[in-house]
mmCIF file of N, CA and C in Angstrom:
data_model
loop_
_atom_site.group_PDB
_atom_site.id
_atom_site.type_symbol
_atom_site.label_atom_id
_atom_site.label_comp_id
_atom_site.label_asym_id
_atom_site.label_seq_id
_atom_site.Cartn_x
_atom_site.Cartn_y
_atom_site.Cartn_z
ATOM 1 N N UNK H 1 15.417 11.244 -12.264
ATOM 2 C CA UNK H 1 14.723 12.005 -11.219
ATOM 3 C C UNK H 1 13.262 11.549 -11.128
ATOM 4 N N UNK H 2 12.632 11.490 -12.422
ATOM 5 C CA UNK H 2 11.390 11.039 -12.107
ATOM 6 C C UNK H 2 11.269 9.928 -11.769
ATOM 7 N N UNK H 3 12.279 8.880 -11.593
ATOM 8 C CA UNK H 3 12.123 6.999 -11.273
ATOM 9 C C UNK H 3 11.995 7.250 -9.776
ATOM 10 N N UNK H 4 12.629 8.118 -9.278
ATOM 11 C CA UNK H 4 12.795 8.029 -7.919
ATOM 12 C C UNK H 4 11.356 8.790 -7.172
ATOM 13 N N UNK H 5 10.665 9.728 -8.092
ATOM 14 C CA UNK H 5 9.591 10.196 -7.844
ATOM 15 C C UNK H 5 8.475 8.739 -7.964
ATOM 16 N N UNK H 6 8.187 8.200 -8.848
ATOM 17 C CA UNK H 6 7.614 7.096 -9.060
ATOM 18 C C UNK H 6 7.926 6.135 -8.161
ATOM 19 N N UNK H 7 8.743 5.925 -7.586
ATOM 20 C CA UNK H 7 9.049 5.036 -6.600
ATOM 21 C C UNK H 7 8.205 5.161 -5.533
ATOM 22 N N UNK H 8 8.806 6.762 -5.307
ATOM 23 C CA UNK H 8 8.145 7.072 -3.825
ATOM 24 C C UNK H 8 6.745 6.818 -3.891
ATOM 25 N N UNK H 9 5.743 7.165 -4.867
ATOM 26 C CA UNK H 9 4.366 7.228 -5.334
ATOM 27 C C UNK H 9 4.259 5.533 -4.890
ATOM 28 N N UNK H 10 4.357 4.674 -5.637
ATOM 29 C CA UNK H 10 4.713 2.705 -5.459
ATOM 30 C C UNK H 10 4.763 2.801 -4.211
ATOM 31 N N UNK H 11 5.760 2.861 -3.206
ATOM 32 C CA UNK H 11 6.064 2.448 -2.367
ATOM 33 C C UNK H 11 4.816 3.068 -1.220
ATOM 34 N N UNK H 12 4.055 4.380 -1.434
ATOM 35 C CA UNK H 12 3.363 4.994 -0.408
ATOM 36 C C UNK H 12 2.219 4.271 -1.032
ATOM 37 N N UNK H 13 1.601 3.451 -2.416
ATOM 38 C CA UNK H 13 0.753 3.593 -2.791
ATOM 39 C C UNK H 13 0.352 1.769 -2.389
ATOM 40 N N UNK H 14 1.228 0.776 -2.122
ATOM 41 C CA UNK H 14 1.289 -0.741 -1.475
ATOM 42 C C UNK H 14 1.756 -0.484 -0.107
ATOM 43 N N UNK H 15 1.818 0.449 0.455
ATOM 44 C CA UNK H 15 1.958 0.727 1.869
ATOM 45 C C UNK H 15 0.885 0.656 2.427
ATOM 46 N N UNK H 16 -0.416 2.072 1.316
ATOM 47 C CA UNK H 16 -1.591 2.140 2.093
ATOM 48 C C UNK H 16 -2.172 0.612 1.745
ATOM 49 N N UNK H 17 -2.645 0.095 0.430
ATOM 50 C CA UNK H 17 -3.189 -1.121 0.370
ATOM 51 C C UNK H 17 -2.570 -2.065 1.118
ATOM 52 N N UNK H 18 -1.514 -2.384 1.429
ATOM 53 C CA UNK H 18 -1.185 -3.117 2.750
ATOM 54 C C UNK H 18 -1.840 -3.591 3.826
ATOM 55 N N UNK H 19 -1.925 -1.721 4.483
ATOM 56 C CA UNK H 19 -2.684 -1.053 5.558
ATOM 57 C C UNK H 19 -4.219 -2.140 5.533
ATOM 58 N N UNK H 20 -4.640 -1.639 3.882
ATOM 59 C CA UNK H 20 -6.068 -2.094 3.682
ATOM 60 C C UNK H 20 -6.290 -3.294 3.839
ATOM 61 N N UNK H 21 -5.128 -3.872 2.919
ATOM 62 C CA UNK H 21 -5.381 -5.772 3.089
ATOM 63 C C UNK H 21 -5.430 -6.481 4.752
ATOM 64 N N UNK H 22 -4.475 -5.969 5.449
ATOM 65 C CA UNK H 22 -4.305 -6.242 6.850
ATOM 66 C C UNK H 22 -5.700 -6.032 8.048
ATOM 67 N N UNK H 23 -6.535 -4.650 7.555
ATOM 68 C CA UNK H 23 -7.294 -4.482 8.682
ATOM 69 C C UNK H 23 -8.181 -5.306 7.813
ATOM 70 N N UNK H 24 -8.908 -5.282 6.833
ATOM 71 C CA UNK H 24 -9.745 -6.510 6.417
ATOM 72 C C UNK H 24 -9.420 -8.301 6.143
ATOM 73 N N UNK H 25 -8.124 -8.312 6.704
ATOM 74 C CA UNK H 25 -7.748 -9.613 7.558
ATOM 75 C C UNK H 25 -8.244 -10.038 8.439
ATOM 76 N N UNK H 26 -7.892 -8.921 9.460
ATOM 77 C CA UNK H 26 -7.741 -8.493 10.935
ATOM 78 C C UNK H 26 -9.766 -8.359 11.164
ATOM 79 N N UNK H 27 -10.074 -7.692 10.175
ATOM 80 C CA UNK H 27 -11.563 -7.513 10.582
ATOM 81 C C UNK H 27 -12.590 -8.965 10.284
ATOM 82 N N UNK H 28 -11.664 -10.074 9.824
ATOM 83 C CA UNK H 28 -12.605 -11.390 9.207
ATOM 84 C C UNK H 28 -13.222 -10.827 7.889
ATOM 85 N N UNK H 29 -12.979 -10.095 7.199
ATOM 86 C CA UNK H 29 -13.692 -9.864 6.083
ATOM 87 C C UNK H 29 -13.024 -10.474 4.684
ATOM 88 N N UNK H 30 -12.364 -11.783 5.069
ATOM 89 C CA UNK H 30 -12.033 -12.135 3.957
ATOM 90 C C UNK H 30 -12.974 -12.794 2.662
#
């Protein structure tokens, strides 16, 4: 039960940094 809790946490938690990596792509701020 808790793997699947931890998952969800992982999966929402490289979703937002994703988010992050992409608009500071997107913004030239590499």
């Amino acid at each position: 039960m808790d793997i699947i809790f931890l998952f969800l946490i992982s999966m929402l938690y490289l979703s937002t940094h994703g988010l992050i990596y992409l608009c500071q792509r997107l913004g030239g701020g590499v």
